[in-house]
Amino acid sequence: MIKFIFNRFEELIASFLLFVMVAIAFSNVVTRYFIKLSFSWTEELTVNLFVWVVLLGTAHAFRKGDHLGVSLFYDKLPKKFRMICYGIFLVLSIGFFCTLFHLGWIEVMDEIDLEVTTESLAIPVWWYTIATPMFSLLIIVRILQRAWTDMRSDNI
């Protein structure tokens, strides 16, 4: 069960978040149609949850090796050069998400220190932005997990 959750973490959470987003958006459409009023908090919630889903989708893509890549030239390279390209890809990807983690963490700390709240729901903004550093770490784990799998299977 633990292995199932670890291997499907992104899919489970993203599916739940998408369900919540659809339910919220649908309820807003229904209320807007029947009582001619819109809930302002629905947009705030769906937009921020969408960011969470995108980051979870990124982690899922790296775990599966389905991220966007141009392999036209890569596939034609000799194995030695493919390994060099793969190493560069790993360093750049991990570097990017380490930077995103660092900047996201600074943003979260600033929002906590400044006690910033959202306009519609008046909840702390860091509740939304904590996803950036959290899921950046998850993406780094998934990049390393995929690299380990690729190296063990000689799939580089």
PDB file of C-alpha atoms in Angstrom:
ATOM      1  CA  MET A   1       0.000   0.000   0.000  1.00  0.00           C
ATOM      2  CA  ILE A   2       2.819   2.422   0.884  1.00  0.00           C
ATOM      3  CA  LYS A   3       4.577   1.610  -2.391  1.00  0.00           C
ATOM      4  CA  PHE A   4       1.336   2.206  -4.303  1.00  0.00           C
ATOM      5  CA  ILE A   5       0.878   5.610  -2.673  1.00  0.00           C
ATOM      6  CA  PHE A   6       4.555   6.528  -3.254  1.00  0.00           C
ATOM      7  CA  ASN A   7       4.368   5.528  -6.922  1.00  0.00           C
ATOM      8  CA  ARG A   8       0.994   7.208  -7.502  1.00  0.00           C
ATOM      9  CA  PHE A   9       1.258  10.175  -5.132  1.00  0.00           C
ATOM     10  CA  GLU A  10       1.040  12.835  -7.839  1.00  0.00           C
ATOM     11  CA  GLU A  11      -1.852  11.136  -9.596  1.00  0.00           C
ATOM     12  CA  LEU A  12      -3.873  10.674  -6.401  1.00  0.00           C
ATOM     13  CA  ILE A  13      -3.439  14.234  -5.160  1.00  0.00           C
ATOM     14  CA  ALA A  14      -3.903  15.816  -8.607  1.00  0.00           C
ATOM     15  CA  SER A  15      -7.057  13.782  -9.231  1.00  0.00           C
ATOM     16  CA  PHE A  16      -8.515  14.919  -5.934  1.00  0.00           C
ATOM     17  CA  LEU A  17      -7.555  18.546  -6.619  1.00  0.00           C
ATOM     18  CA  LEU A  18      -9.082  18.409 -10.093  1.00  0.00           C
ATOM     19  CA  PHE A  19     -12.290  17.015  -8.608  1.00  0.00           C
ATOM     20  CA  VAL A  20     -12.388  19.869  -6.097  1.00  0.00           C
ATOM     21  CA  MET A  21     -11.702  22.439  -8.819  1.00  0.00           C
ATOM     22  CA  VAL A  22     -14.470  21.087 -11.042  1.00  0.00           C
ATOM     23  CA  ALA A  23     -16.947  20.956  -8.165  1.00  0.00           C
ATOM     24  CA  ILE A  24     -16.161  24.530  -7.149  1.00  0.00           C
ATOM     25  CA  ALA A  25     -16.332  25.865 -10.710  1.00  0.00           C
ATOM     26  CA  PHE A  26     -19.573  23.979 -11.373  1.00  0.00           C
ATOM     27  CA  SER A  27     -21.196  25.299  -8.212  1.00  0.00           C
ATOM     28  CA  ASN A  28     -20.173  28.814  -9.168  1.00  0.00           C
ATOM     29  CA  VAL A  29     -21.714  28.432 -12.643  1.00  0.00           C
ATOM     30  CA  VAL A  30     -24.945  27.055 -11.178  1.00  0.00           C
ATOM     31  CA  THR A  31     -25.270  29.845  -8.620  1.00  0.00           C
ATOM     32  CA  ARG A  32     -24.416  32.462 -11.219  1.00  0.00           C
ATOM     33  CA  TYR A  33     -27.116  31.066 -13.503  1.00  0.00           C
ATOM     34  CA  PHE A  34     -29.848  30.769 -10.874  1.00  0.00           C
ATOM     35  CA  ILE A  35     -29.254  33.699  -8.526  1.00  0.00           C
ATOM     36  CA  LYS A  36     -27.184  35.925 -10.813  1.00  0.00           C
ATOM     37  CA  LEU A  37     -24.362  36.201  -8.273  1.00  0.00           C
ATOM     38  CA  SER A  38     -20.848  34.884  -8.488  1.00  0.00           C
ATOM     39  CA  PHE A  39     -18.720  33.676  -5.598  1.00  0.00           C
ATOM     40  CA  SER A  40     -15.438  35.586  -5.690  1.00  0.00           C
ATOM     41  CA  TRP A  41     -13.588  32.946  -3.720  1.00  0.00           C
ATOM     42  CA  THR A  42     -14.057  30.275  -6.393  1.00  0.00           C
ATOM     43  CA  GLU A  43     -11.637  31.913  -8.814  1.00  0.00           C
ATOM     44  CA  GLU A  44      -9.029  32.381  -6.104  1.00  0.00           C
ATOM     45  CA  LEU A  45      -9.223  28.752  -5.106  1.00  0.00           C
ATOM     46  CA  THR A  46      -9.311  27.228  -8.594  1.00  0.00           C
ATOM     47  CA  VAL A  47      -6.410  29.330  -9.891  1.00  0.00           C
ATOM     48  CA  ASN A  48      -4.200  28.459  -6.934  1.00  0.00           C
ATOM     49  CA  LEU A  49      -5.140  24.783  -7.024  1.00  0.00           C
ATOM     50  CA  PHE A  50      -4.348  24.788 -10.741  1.00  0.00           C
ATOM     51  CA  VAL A  51      -0.761  25.794  -9.890  1.00  0.00           C
ATOM     52  CA  TRP A  52      -0.612  22.824  -7.518  1.00  0.00           C
ATOM     53  CA  VAL A  53      -1.887  20.483 -10.244  1.00  0.00           C
ATOM     54  CA  VAL A  54       0.696  21.800 -12.720  1.00  0.00           C
ATOM     55  CA  LEU A  55       3.543  21.158 -10.280  1.00  0.00           C
ATOM     56  CA  LEU A  56       2.205  17.689  -9.522  1.00  0.00           C
ATOM     57  CA  GLY A  57       1.946  17.023 -13.266  1.00  0.00           C
ATOM     58  CA  THR A  58       5.562  18.091 -13.670  1.00  0.00           C
ATOM     59  CA  ALA A  59       6.640  15.630 -10.978  1.00  0.00           C
ATOM     60  CA  HIS A  60       4.577  12.914 -12.650  1.00  0.00           C
ATOM     61  CA  ALA A  61       6.141  13.657 -16.052  1.00  0.00           C
ATOM     62  CA  PHE A  62       9.672  13.465 -14.655  1.00  0.00           C
ATOM     63  CA  ARG A  63       8.873  10.230 -12.828  1.00  0.00           C
ATOM     64  CA  LYS A  64       7.550   8.609 -15.991  1.00  0.00           C
ATOM     65  CA  GLY A  65      10.157  10.171 -18.275  1.00  0.00           C
ATOM     66  CA  ASP A  66       7.359  11.792 -20.272  1.00  0.00           C
ATOM     67  CA  HIS A  67       8.569  15.360 -19.951  1.00  0.00           C
ATOM     68  CA  LEU A  68       8.960  17.497 -23.034  1.00  0.00           C
ATOM     69  CA  GLY A  69      12.221  16.773 -24.806  1.00  0.00           C
ATOM     70  CA  VAL A  70      13.652  16.979 -28.276  1.00  0.00           C
ATOM     71  CA  SER A  71      15.162  13.612 -28.999  1.00  0.00           C
ATOM     72  CA  LEU A  72      15.788  13.889 -32.737  1.00  0.00           C
ATOM     73  CA  PHE A  73      19.511  14.503 -32.316  1.00  0.00           C
ATOM     74  CA  TYR A  74      19.854  12.825 -28.930  1.00  0.00           C
ATOM     75  CA  ASP A  75      18.783   9.436 -30.292  1.00  0.00           C
ATOM     76  CA  LYS A  76      21.346   9.631 -33.081  1.00  0.00           C
ATOM     77  CA  LEU A  77      24.282  10.399 -30.773  1.00  0.00           C
ATOM     78  CA  PRO A  78      26.755   7.703 -29.722  1.00  0.00           C
ATOM     79  CA  LYS A  79      26.175   6.322 -26.213  1.00  0.00           C
ATOM     80  CA  LYS A  80      29.045   8.314 -24.710  1.00  0.00           C
ATOM     81  CA  PHE A  81      27.618  11.632 -25.899  1.00  0.00           C
ATOM     82  CA  ARG A  82      24.102  10.632 -24.877  1.00  0.00           C
ATOM     83  CA  MET A  83      25.389  10.045 -21.353  1.00  0.00           C
ATOM     84  CA  ILE A  84      27.030  13.490 -21.365  1.00  0.00           C
ATOM     85  CA  CYS A  85      23.783  15.090 -22.578  1.00  0.00           C
ATOM     86  CA  TYR A  86      21.821  13.155 -19.966  1.00  0.00           C
ATOM     87  CA  GLY A  87      24.198  14.382 -17.244  1.00  0.00           C
ATOM     88  CA  ILE A  88      23.815  17.971 -18.427  1.00  0.00           C
ATOM     89  CA  PHE A  89      20.039  17.527 -18.449  1.00  0.00           C
ATOM     90  CA  LEU A  90      20.132  16.204 -14.871  1.00  0.00           C
ATOM     91  CA  VAL A  91      22.326  19.038 -13.606  1.00  0.00           C
ATOM     92  CA  LEU A  92      20.221  21.728 -15.296  1.00  0.00           C
ATOM     93  CA  SER A  93      16.905  20.217 -14.200  1.00  0.00           C
ATOM     94  CA  ILE A  94      17.960  19.718 -10.604  1.00  0.00           C
ATOM     95  CA  GLY A  95      19.572  23.175 -10.582  1.00  0.00           C
ATOM     96  CA  PHE A  96      16.369  24.763 -11.852  1.00  0.00           C
ATOM     97  CA  PHE A  97      14.161  23.076  -9.274  1.00  0.00           C
ATOM     98  CA  CYS A  98      16.654  23.768  -6.464  1.00  0.00           C
ATOM     99  CA  THR A  99      16.475  27.439  -7.449  1.00  0.00           C
ATOM    100  CA  LEU A 100      12.685  27.264  -7.592  1.00  0.00           C
ATOM    101  CA  PHE A 101      12.676  25.631  -4.140  1.00  0.00           C
ATOM    102  CA  HIS A 102      14.946  28.338  -2.733  1.00  0.00           C
ATOM    103  CA  LEU A 103      12.971  31.242  -4.204  1.00  0.00           C
ATOM    104  CA  GLY A 104       9.669  29.615  -3.253  1.00  0.00           C
ATOM    105  CA  TRP A 105      10.891  29.164   0.309  1.00  0.00           C
ATOM    106  CA  ILE A 106      11.917  32.834   0.491  1.00  0.00           C
ATOM    107  CA  GLU A 107       8.468  33.822  -0.797  1.00  0.00           C
ATOM    108  CA  VAL A 108       6.717  31.656   1.779  1.00  0.00           C
ATOM    109  CA  MET A 109       8.846  33.051   4.613  1.00  0.00           C
ATOM    110  CA  ASP A 110       8.132  36.630   3.469  1.00  0.00           C
ATOM    111  CA  GLU A 111       4.399  35.931   3.334  1.00  0.00           C
ATOM    112  CA  ILE A 112       4.483  34.443   6.826  1.00  0.00           C
ATOM    113  CA  ASP A 113       6.501  37.381   8.196  1.00  0.00           C
ATOM    114  CA  LEU A 114       4.251  39.967   6.525  1.00  0.00           C
ATOM    115  CA  GLU A 115       1.073  38.059   7.455  1.00  0.00           C
ATOM    116  CA  VAL A 116      -0.308  38.447   3.932  1.00  0.00           C
ATOM    117  CA  THR A 117      -3.858  37.171   3.455  1.00  0.00           C
ATOM    118  CA  THR A 118      -5.899  36.466   0.352  1.00  0.00           C
ATOM    119  CA  GLU A 119      -8.505  38.952  -0.791  1.00  0.00           C
ATOM    120  CA  SER A 120     -11.514  36.675  -1.044  1.00  0.00           C
ATOM    121  CA  LEU A 121     -11.117  34.113   1.710  1.00  0.00           C
ATOM    122  CA  ALA A 122      -8.784  36.104   3.996  1.00  0.00           C
ATOM    123  CA  ILE A 123      -6.575  33.073   4.600  1.00  0.00           C
ATOM    124  CA  PRO A 124      -2.777  33.250   4.717  1.00  0.00           C
ATOM    125  CA  VAL A 125      -1.319  33.373   1.195  1.00  0.00           C
ATOM    126  CA  TRP A 126       1.483  31.000   2.184  1.00  0.00           C
ATOM    127  CA  TRP A 127      -1.090  28.208   2.349  1.00  0.00           C
ATOM    128  CA  TYR A 128      -1.136  28.393  -1.440  1.00  0.00           C
ATOM    129  CA  THR A 129       2.506  29.233  -2.123  1.00  0.00           C
ATOM    130  CA  ILE A 130       3.925  26.489   0.103  1.00  0.00           C
ATOM    131  CA  ALA A 131       3.269  24.214  -2.866  1.00  0.00           C
ATOM    132  CA  THR A 132       6.157  25.731  -4.823  1.00  0.00           C
ATOM    133  CA  PRO A 133       8.978  24.654  -2.488  1.00  0.00           C
ATOM    134  CA  MET A 134       7.205  21.439  -1.430  1.00  0.00           C
ATOM    135  CA  PHE A 135       6.533  20.202  -4.935  1.00  0.00           C
ATOM    136  CA  SER A 136       9.939  21.416  -6.155  1.00  0.00           C
ATOM    137  CA  LEU A 137      11.468  18.959  -3.707  1.00  0.00           C
ATOM    138  CA  LEU A 138       9.108  16.263  -4.951  1.00  0.00           C
ATOM    139  CA  ILE A 139      10.156  17.002  -8.534  1.00  0.00           C
ATOM    140  CA  ILE A 140      13.829  16.734  -7.586  1.00  0.00           C
ATOM    141  CA  VAL A 141      13.124  13.357  -5.961  1.00  0.00           C
ATOM    142  CA  ARG A 142      11.300  12.211  -9.108  1.00  0.00           C
ATOM    143  CA  ILE A 143      14.156  13.397 -11.353  1.00  0.00           C
ATOM    144  CA  LEU A 144      16.648  11.428  -9.263  1.00  0.00           C
ATOM    145  CA  GLN A 145      14.309   8.434  -9.167  1.00  0.00           C
ATOM    146  CA  ARG A 146      14.020   8.462 -12.974  1.00  0.00           C
ATOM    147  CA  ALA A 147      17.769   8.900 -13.383  1.00  0.00           C
ATOM    148  CA  TRP A 148      18.378   5.908 -11.107  1.00  0.00           C
ATOM    149  CA  THR A 149      15.907   3.812 -13.097  1.00  0.00           C
ATOM    150  CA  ASP A 150      17.438   4.875 -16.421  1.00  0.00           C
ATOM    151  CA  MET A 151      20.981   4.135 -15.258  1.00  0.00           C
ATOM    152  CA  ARG A 152      20.045   0.718 -13.855  1.00  0.00           C
ATOM    153  CA  SER A 153      18.230  -0.274 -17.041  1.00  0.00           C
ATOM    154  CA  ASP A 154      20.939   1.209 -19.300  1.00  0.00           C
ATOM    155  CA  ASN A 155      18.218   3.319 -20.902  1.00  0.00           C
ATOM    156  CA  ILE A 156      20.364   6.398 -21.539  1.00  0.00           C
TER     157      ILE A 156
END
